[in-house]
PDB file of C-alpha atoms in Angstrom:
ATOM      1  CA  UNK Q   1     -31.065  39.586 -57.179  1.00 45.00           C
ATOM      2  CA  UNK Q   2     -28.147  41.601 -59.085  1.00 47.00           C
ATOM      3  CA  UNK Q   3     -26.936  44.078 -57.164  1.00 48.00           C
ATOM      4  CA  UNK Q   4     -26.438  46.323 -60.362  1.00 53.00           C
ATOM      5  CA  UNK Q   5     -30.037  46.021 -61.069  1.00 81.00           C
ATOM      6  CA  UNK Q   6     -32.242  49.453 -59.978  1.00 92.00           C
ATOM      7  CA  UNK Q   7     -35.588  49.596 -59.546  1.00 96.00           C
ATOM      8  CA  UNK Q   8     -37.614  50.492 -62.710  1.00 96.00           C
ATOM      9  CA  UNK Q   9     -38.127  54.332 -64.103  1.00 96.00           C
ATOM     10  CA  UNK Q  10     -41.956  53.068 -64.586  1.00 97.00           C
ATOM     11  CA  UNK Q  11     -41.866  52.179 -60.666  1.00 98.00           C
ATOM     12  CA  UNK Q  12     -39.794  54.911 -59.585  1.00 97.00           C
ATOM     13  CA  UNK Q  13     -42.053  57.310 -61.068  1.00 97.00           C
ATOM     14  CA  UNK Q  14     -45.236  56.165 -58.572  1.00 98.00           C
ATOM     15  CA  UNK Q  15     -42.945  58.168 -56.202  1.00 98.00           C
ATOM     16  CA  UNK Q  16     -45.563  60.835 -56.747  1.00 98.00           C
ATOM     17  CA  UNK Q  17     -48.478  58.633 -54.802  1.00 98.00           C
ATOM     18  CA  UNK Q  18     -46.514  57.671 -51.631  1.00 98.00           C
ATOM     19  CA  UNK Q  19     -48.524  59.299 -48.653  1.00 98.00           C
ATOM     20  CA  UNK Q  20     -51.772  59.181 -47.512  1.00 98.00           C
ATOM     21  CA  UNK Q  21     -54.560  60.326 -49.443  1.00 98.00           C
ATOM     22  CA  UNK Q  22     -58.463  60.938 -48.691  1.00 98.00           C
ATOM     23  CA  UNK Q  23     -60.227  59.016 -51.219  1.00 98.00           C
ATOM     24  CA  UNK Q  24     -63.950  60.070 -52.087  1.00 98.00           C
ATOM     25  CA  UNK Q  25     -66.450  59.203 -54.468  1.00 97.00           C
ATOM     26  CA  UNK Q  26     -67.328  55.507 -55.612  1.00 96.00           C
ATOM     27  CA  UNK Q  27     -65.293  54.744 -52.220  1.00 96.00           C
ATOM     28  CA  UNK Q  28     -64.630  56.534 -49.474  1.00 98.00           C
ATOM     29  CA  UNK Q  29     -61.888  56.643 -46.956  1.00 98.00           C
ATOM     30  CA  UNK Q  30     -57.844  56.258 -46.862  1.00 98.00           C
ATOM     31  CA  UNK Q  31     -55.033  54.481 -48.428  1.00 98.00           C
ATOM     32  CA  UNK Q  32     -51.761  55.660 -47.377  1.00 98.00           C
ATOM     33  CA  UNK Q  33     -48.237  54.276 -50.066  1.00 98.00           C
ATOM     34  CA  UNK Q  34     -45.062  53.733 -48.974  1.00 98.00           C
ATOM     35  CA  UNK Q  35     -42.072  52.125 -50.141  1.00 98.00           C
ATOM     36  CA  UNK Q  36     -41.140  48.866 -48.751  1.00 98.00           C
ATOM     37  CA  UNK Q  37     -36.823  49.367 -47.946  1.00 97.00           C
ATOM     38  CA  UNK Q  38     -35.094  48.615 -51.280  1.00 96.00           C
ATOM     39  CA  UNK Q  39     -37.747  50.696 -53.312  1.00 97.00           C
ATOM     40  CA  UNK Q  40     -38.152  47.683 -55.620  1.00 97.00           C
ATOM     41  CA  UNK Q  41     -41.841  47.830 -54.002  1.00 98.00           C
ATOM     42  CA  UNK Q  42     -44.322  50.470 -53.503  1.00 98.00           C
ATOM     43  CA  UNK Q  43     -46.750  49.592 -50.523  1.00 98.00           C
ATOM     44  CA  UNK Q  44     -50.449  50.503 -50.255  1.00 98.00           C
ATOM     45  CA  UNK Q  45     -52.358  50.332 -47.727  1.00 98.00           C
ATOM     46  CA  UNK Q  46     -56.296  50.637 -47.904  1.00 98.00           C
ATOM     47  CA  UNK Q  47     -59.080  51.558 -45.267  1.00 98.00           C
ATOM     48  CA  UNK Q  48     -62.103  52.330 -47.662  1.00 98.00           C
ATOM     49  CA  UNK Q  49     -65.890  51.750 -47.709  1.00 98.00           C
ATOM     50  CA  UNK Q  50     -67.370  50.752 -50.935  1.00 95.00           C
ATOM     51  CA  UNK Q  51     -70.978  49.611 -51.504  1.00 92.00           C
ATOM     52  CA  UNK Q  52     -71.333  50.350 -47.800  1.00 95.00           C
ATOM     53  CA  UNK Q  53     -68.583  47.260 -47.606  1.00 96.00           C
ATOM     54  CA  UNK Q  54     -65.367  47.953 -45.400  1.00 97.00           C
ATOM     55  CA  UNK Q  55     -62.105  47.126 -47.649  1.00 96.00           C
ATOM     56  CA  UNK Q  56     -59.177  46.593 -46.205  1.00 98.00           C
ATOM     57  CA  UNK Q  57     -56.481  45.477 -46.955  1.00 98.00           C
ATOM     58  CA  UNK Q  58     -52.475  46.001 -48.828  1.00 98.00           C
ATOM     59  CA  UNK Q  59     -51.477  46.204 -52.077  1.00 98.00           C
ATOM     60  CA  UNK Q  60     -47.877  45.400 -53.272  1.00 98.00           C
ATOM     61  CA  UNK Q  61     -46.768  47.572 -56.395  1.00 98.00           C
ATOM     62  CA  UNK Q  62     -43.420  46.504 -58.510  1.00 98.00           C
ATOM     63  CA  UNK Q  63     -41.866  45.069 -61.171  1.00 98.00           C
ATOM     64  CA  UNK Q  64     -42.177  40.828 -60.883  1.00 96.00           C
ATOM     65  CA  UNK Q  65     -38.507  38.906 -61.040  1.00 95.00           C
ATOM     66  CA  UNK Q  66     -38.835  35.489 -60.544  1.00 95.00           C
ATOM     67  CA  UNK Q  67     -36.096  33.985 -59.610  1.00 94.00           C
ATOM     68  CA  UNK Q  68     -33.301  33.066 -62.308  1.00 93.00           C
ATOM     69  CA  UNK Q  69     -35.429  35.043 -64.800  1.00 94.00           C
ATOM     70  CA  UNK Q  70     -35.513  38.840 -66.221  1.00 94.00           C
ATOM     71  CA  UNK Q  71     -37.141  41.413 -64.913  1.00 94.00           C
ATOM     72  CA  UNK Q  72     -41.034  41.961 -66.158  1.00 95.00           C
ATOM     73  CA  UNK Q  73     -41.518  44.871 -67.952  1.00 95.00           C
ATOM     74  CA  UNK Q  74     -44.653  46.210 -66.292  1.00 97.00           C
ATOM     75  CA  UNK Q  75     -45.121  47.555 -63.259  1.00 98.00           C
ATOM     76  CA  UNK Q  76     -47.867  45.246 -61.591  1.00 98.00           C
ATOM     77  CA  UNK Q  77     -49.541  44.736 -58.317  1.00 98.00           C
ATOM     78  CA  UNK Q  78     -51.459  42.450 -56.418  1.00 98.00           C
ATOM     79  CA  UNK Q  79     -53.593  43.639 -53.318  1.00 98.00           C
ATOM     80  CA  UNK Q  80     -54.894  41.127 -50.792  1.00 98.00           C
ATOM     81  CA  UNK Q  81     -57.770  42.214 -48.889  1.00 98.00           C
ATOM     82  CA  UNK Q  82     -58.908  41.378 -45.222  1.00 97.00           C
ATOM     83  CA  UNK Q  83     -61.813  39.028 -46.393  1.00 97.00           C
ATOM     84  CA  UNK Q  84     -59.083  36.746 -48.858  1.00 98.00           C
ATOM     85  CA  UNK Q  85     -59.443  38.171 -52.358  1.00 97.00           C
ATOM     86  CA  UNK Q  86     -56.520  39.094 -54.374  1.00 98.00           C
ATOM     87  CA  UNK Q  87     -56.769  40.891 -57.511  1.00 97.00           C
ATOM     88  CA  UNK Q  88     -54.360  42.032 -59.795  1.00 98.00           C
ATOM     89  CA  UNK Q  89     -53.712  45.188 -61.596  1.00 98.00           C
ATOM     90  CA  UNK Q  90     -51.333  46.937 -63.962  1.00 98.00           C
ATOM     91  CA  UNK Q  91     -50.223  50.236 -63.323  1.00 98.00           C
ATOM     92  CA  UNK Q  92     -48.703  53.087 -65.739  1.00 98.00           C
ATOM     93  CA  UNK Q  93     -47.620  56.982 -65.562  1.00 98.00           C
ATOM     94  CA  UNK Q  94     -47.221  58.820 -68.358  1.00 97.00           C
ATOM     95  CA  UNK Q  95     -47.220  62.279 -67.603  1.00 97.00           C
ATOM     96  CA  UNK Q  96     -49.489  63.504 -65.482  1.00 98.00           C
ATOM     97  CA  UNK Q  97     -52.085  60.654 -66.330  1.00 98.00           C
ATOM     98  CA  UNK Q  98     -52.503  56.979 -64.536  1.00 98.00           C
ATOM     99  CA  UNK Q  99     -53.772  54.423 -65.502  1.00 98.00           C
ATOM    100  CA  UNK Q 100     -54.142  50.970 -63.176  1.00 98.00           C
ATOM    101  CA  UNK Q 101     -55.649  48.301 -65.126  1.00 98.00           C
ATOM    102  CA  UNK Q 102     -57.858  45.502 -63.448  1.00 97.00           C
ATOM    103  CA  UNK Q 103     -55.839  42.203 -64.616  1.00 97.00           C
ATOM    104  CA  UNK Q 104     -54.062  42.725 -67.598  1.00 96.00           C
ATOM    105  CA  UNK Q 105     -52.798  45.730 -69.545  1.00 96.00           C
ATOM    106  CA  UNK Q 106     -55.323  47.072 -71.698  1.00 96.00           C
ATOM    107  CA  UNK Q 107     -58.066  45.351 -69.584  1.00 96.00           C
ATOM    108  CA  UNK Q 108     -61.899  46.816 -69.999  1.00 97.00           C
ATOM    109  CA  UNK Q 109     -61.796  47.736 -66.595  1.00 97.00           C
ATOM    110  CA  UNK Q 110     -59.331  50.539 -65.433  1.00 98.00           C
ATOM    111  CA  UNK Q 111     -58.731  53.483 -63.573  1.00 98.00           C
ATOM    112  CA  UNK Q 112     -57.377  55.886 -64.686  1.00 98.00           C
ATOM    113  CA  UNK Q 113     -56.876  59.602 -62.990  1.00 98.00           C
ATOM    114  CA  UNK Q 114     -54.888  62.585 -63.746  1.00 98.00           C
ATOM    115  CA  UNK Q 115     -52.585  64.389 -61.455  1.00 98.00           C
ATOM    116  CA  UNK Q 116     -52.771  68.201 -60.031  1.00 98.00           C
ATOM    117  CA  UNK Q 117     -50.140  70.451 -60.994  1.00 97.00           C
ATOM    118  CA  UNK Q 118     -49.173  70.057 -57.410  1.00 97.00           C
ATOM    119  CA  UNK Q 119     -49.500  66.550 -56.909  1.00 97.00           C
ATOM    120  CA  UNK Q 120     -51.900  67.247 -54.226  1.00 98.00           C
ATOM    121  CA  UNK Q 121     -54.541  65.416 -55.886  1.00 98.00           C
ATOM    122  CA  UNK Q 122     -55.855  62.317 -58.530  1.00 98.00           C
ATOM    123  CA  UNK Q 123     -58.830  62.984 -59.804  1.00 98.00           C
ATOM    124  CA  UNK Q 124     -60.651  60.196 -61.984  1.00 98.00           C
ATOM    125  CA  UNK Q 125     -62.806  57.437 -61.865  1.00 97.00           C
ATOM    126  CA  UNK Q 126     -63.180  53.706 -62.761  1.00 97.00           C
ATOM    127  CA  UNK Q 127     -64.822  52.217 -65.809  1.00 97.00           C
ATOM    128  CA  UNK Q 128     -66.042  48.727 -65.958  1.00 95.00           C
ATOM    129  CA  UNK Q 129     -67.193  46.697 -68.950  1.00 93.00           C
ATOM    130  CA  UNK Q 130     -70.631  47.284 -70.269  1.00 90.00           C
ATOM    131  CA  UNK Q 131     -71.206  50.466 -68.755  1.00 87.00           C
ATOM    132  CA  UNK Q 132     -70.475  51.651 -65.371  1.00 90.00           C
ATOM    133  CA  UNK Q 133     -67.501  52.606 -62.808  1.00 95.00           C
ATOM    134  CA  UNK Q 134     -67.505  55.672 -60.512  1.00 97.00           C
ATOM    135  CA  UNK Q 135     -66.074  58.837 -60.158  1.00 97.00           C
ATOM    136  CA  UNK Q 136     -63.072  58.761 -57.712  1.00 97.00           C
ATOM    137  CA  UNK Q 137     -61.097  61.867 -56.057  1.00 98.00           C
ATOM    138  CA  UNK Q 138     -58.060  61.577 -53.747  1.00 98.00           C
ATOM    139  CA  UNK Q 139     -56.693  64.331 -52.274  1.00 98.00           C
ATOM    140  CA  UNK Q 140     -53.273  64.110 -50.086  1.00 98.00           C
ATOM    141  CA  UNK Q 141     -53.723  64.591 -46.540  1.00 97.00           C
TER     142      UNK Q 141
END
């Protein structure tokens, strides 16, 4: 990697979600983000129950770089649970309003949540294609 290259403004500005948070609604439980050193990746980690399922399992947040090639221009994340999935998503802030996309950008199944003035909580909800989702709430702890 160049050392003149930063991490993105898109990335930087997930600042707002590292800590742990109580999550309840469709799921319930903890995830807790962190920056991995280098800030180039924003760590989650996630203790929920969904569907009266345990999910477990850590999500890496950041900008891809393949080797020898530019820098991707979204901020995207893969999360590997403690069963063997992996799923992808596509985060993006703008303002006080996020959106994480399941797969691609633009994807018929997202998240998306707004902000507290504080940043104390997200408040939001999934939606899924043809109907359906849940209401989601995390609160910082």
């Amino acid at each position: 990697m160049s050392e003149n290259t930063q991490p993105s403004a898109e990335l930087k500005a997930l600042d707002r979600l590292v800590g742990t948070w109580s999550v309840t609604g469709g799921a319930e439980g903890t995830v807790r983000y962190e920056w991995m050193r280098g800030g180039y990746f924003l760590l989650q980690h996630v203790e929920l129950t969904q569907y009266d399922q345990p999910v477990s399992g850590l999500e890496v947040i950041g900008n891809l770089h393949p080797f020898g090639e530019p820098v991707g221009a979204d901020v995207v994340s893969r999360f590997y649970d403690a069963v063997g999935n992996t799923f992808d998503y596509v985060y993006e802030l703008t303002g006080d309003r996020l959106t994480i996309w399941a797969g691609a950008k633009g994807s018929p199944a997202y998240y998306e949540g707004v902000f507290s003035a504080d940043d104390t909580t997200v408040t939001g909800g999934w939606t899924y294609p043809g109907g359906g989702g849940y209401e989601s709430t995390m609160v910082r702890i």
